[in-house]
PDB file of C-alpha atoms in Angstrom:
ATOM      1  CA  UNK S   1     -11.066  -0.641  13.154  1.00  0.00           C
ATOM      2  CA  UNK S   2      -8.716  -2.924  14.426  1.00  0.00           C
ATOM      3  CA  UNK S   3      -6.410  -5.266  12.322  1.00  0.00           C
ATOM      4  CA  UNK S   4      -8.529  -8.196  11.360  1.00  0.00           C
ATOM      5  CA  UNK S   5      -6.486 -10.906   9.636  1.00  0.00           C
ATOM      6  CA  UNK S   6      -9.723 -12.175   8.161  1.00  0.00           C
ATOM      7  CA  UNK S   7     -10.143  -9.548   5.733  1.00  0.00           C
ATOM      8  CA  UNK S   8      -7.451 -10.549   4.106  1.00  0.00           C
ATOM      9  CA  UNK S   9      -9.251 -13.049   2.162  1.00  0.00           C
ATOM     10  CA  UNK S  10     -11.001 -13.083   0.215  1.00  0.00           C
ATOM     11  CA  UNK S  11      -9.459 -10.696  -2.089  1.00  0.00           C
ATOM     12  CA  UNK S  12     -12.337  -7.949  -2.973  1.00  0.00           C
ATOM     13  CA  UNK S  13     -10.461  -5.066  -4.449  1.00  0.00           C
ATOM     14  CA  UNK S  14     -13.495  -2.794  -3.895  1.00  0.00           C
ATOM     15  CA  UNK S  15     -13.959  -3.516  -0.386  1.00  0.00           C
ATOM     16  CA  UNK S  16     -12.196  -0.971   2.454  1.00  0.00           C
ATOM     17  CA  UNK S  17     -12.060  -3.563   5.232  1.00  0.00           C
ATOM     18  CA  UNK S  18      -9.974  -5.465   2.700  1.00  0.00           C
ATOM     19  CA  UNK S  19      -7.932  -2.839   1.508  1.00  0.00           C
ATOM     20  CA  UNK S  20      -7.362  -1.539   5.120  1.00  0.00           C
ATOM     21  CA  UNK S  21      -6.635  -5.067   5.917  1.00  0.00           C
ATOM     22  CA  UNK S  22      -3.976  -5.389   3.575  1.00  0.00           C
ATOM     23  CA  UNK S  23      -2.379  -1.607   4.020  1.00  0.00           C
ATOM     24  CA  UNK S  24      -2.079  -2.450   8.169  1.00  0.00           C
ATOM     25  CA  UNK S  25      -0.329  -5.845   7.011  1.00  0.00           C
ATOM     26  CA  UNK S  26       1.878  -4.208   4.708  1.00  0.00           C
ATOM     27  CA  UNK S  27       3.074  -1.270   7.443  1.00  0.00           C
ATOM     28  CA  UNK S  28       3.047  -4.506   9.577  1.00  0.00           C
ATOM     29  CA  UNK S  29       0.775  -2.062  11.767  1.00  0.00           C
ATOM     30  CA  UNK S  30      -1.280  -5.232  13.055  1.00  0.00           C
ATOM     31  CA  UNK S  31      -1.374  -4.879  16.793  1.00  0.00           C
ATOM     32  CA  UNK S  32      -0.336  -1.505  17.729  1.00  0.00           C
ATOM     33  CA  UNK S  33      -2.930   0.459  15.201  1.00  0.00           C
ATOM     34  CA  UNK S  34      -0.411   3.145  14.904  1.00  0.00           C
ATOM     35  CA  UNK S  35      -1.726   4.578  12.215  1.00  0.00           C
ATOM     36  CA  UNK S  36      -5.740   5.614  12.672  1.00  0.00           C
ATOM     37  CA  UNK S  37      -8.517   4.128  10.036  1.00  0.00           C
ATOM     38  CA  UNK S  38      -8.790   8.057   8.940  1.00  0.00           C
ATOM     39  CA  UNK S  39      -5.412   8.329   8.071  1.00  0.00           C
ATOM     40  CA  UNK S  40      -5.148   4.701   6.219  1.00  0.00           C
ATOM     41  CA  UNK S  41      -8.626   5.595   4.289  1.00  0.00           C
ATOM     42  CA  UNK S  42      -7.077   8.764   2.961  1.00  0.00           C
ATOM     43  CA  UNK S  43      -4.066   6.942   1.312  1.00  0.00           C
ATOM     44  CA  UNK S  44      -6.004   3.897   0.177  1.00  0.00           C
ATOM     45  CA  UNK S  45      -7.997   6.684  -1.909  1.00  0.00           C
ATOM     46  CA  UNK S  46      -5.517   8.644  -2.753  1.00  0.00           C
ATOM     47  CA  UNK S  47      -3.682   5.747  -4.299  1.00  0.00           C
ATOM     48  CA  UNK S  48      -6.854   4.102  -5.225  1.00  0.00           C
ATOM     49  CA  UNK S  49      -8.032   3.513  -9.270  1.00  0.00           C
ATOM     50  CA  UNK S  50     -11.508   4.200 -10.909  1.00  0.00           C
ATOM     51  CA  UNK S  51     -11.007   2.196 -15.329  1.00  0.00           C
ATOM     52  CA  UNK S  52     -11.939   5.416 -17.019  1.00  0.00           C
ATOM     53  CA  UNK S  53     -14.323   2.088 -19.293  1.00  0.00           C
ATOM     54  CA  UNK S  54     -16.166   1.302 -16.261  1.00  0.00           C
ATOM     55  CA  UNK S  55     -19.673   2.499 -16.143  1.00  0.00           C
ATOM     56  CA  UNK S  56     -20.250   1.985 -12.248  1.00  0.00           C
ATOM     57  CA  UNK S  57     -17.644   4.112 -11.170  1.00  0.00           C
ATOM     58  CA  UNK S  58     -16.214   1.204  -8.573  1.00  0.00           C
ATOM     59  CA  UNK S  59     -13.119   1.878  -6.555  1.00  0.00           C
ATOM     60  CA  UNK S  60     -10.530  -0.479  -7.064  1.00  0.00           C
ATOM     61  CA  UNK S  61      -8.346   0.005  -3.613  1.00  0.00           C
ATOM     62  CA  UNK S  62      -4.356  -0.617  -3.993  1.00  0.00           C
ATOM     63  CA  UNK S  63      -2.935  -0.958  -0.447  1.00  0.00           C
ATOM     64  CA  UNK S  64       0.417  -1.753  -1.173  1.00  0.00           C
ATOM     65  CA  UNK S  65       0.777   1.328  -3.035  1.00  0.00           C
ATOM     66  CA  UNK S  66      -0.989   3.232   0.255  1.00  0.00           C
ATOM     67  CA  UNK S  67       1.721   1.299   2.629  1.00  0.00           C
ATOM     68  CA  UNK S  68       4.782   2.387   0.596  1.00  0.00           C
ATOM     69  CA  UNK S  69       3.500   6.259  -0.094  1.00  0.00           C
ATOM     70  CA  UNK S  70       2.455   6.209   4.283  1.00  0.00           C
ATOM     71  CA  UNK S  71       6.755   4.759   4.112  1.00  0.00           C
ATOM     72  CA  UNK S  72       7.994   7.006   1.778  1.00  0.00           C
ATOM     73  CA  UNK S  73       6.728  10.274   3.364  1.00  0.00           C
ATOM     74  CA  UNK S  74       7.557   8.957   6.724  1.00  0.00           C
ATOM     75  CA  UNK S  75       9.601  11.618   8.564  1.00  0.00           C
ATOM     76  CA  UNK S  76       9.626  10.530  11.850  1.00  0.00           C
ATOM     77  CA  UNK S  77      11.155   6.826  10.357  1.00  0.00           C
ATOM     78  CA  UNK S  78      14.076   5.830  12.379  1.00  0.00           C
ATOM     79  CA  UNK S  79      17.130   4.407  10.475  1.00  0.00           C
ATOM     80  CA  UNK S  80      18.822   3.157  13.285  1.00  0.00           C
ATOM     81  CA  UNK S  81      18.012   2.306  16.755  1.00  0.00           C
ATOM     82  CA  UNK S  82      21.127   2.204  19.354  1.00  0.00           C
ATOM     83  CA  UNK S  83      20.486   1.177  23.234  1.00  0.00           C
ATOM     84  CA  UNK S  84      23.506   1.579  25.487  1.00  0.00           C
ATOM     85  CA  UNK S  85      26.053  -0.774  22.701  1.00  0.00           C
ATOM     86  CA  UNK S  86      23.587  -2.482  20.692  1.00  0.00           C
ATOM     87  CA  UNK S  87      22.149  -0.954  17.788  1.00  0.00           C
ATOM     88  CA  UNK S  88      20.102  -1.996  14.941  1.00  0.00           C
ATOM     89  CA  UNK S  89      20.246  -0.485  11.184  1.00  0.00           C
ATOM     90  CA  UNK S  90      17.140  -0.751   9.545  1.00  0.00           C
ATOM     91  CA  UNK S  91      16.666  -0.633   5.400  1.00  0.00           C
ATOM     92  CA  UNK S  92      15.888   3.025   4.228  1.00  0.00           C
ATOM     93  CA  UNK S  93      12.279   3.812   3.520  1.00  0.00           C
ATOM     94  CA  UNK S  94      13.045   3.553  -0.056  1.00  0.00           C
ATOM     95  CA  UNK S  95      13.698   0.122  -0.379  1.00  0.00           C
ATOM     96  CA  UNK S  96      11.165  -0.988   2.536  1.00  0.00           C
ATOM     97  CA  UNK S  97       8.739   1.079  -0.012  1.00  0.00           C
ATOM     98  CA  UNK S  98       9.967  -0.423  -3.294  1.00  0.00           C
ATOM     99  CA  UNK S  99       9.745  -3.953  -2.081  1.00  0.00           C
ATOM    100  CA  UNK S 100       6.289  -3.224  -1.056  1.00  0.00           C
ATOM    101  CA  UNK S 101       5.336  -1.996  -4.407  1.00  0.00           C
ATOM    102  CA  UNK S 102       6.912  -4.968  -5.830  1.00  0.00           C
ATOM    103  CA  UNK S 103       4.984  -7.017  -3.282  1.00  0.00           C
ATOM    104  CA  UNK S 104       1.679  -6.295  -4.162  1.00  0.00           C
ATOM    105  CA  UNK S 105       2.055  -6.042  -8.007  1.00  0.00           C
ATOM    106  CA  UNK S 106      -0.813  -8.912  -7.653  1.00  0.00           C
ATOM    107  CA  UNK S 107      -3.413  -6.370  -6.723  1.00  0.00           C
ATOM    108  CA  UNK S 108      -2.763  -4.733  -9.848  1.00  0.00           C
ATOM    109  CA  UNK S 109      -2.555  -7.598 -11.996  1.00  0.00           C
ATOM    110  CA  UNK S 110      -5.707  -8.581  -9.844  1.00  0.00           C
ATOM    111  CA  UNK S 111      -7.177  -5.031 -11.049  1.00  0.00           C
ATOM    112  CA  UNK S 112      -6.561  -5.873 -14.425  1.00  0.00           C
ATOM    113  CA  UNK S 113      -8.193  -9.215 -14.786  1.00  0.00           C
ATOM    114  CA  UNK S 114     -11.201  -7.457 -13.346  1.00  0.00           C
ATOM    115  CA  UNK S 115     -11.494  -4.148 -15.421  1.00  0.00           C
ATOM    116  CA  UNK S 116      -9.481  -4.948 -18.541  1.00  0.00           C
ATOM    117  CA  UNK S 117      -7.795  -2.050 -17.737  1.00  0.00           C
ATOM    118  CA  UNK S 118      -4.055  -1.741 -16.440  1.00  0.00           C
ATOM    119  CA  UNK S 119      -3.498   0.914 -13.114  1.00  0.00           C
ATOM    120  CA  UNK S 120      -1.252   3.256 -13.429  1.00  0.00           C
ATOM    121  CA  UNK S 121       2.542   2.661 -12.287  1.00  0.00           C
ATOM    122  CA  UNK S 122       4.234   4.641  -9.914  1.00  0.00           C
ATOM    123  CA  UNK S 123       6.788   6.446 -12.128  1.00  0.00           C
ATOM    124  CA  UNK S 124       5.963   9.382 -14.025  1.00  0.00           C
ATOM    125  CA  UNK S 125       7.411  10.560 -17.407  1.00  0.00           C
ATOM    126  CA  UNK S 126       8.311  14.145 -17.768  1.00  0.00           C
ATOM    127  CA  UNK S 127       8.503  15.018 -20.753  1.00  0.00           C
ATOM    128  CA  UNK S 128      11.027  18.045 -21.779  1.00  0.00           C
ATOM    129  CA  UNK S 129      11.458  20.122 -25.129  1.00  0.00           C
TER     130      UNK S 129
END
């Protein structure tokens, strides 16, 4: 499906169009479609939260955490460009991914408002004894 800056709004966390919408803007994949619908889907539900209180099971889709993991494990990700003497650095994945996260900490907040229940961060606590 190509990039349709409609879905954007209105925000309907349980929609895919809107969630697909939002990833594509966040890769800033809007007019190339790099990356396929297939590929997209399976991040936005990988990354995607179900409240463990909610009855109805609804998907709550969380594309800006899709965008940054689709960054993160990017290996073909140029950091810089050069063409005959003019080159271009670009920021590592890391940060382009972070700033995303940071980005869309709406959709969570969004999330929460909705389900009374808070998604899951990104970082992970290991526990050692």
């Amino acid at each position: 499906m190509p990039y349709n800056e409609n879905d954007l709004t209105p925000t309907n966390l349980n929609a895919g169009s809107w969630g697909l919408a939002w990833t594509r803007f966040w890769l800033r994949d809007t007019t190339d479609d790099r990356y396929s619908d297939t590929e997209l889907t399976a991040a936005l539900e990988a990354t995607s939260f179900v409240p463990t209180r909610d009855d109805d099971n609804q998907t709550y889709y969380r594309p800006h955490l899709a965008a940054a993991s689709i960054i993160d494990a990017d290996p073909d990700r140029a950091l810089q460009e050069s063409v005959f003497e003019a080159s271009e650095t670009k920021r590592s994945p890391e940060r382009v991914a972070r700033s995303i996260r940071r980005a869309g900490r709406w959709v969570d907040d969004a999330i929460t408002i909705a389900t009374e229940e808070r998604p899951p961060s990104t970082r992970q606590i290991r526990a050692t004894f």
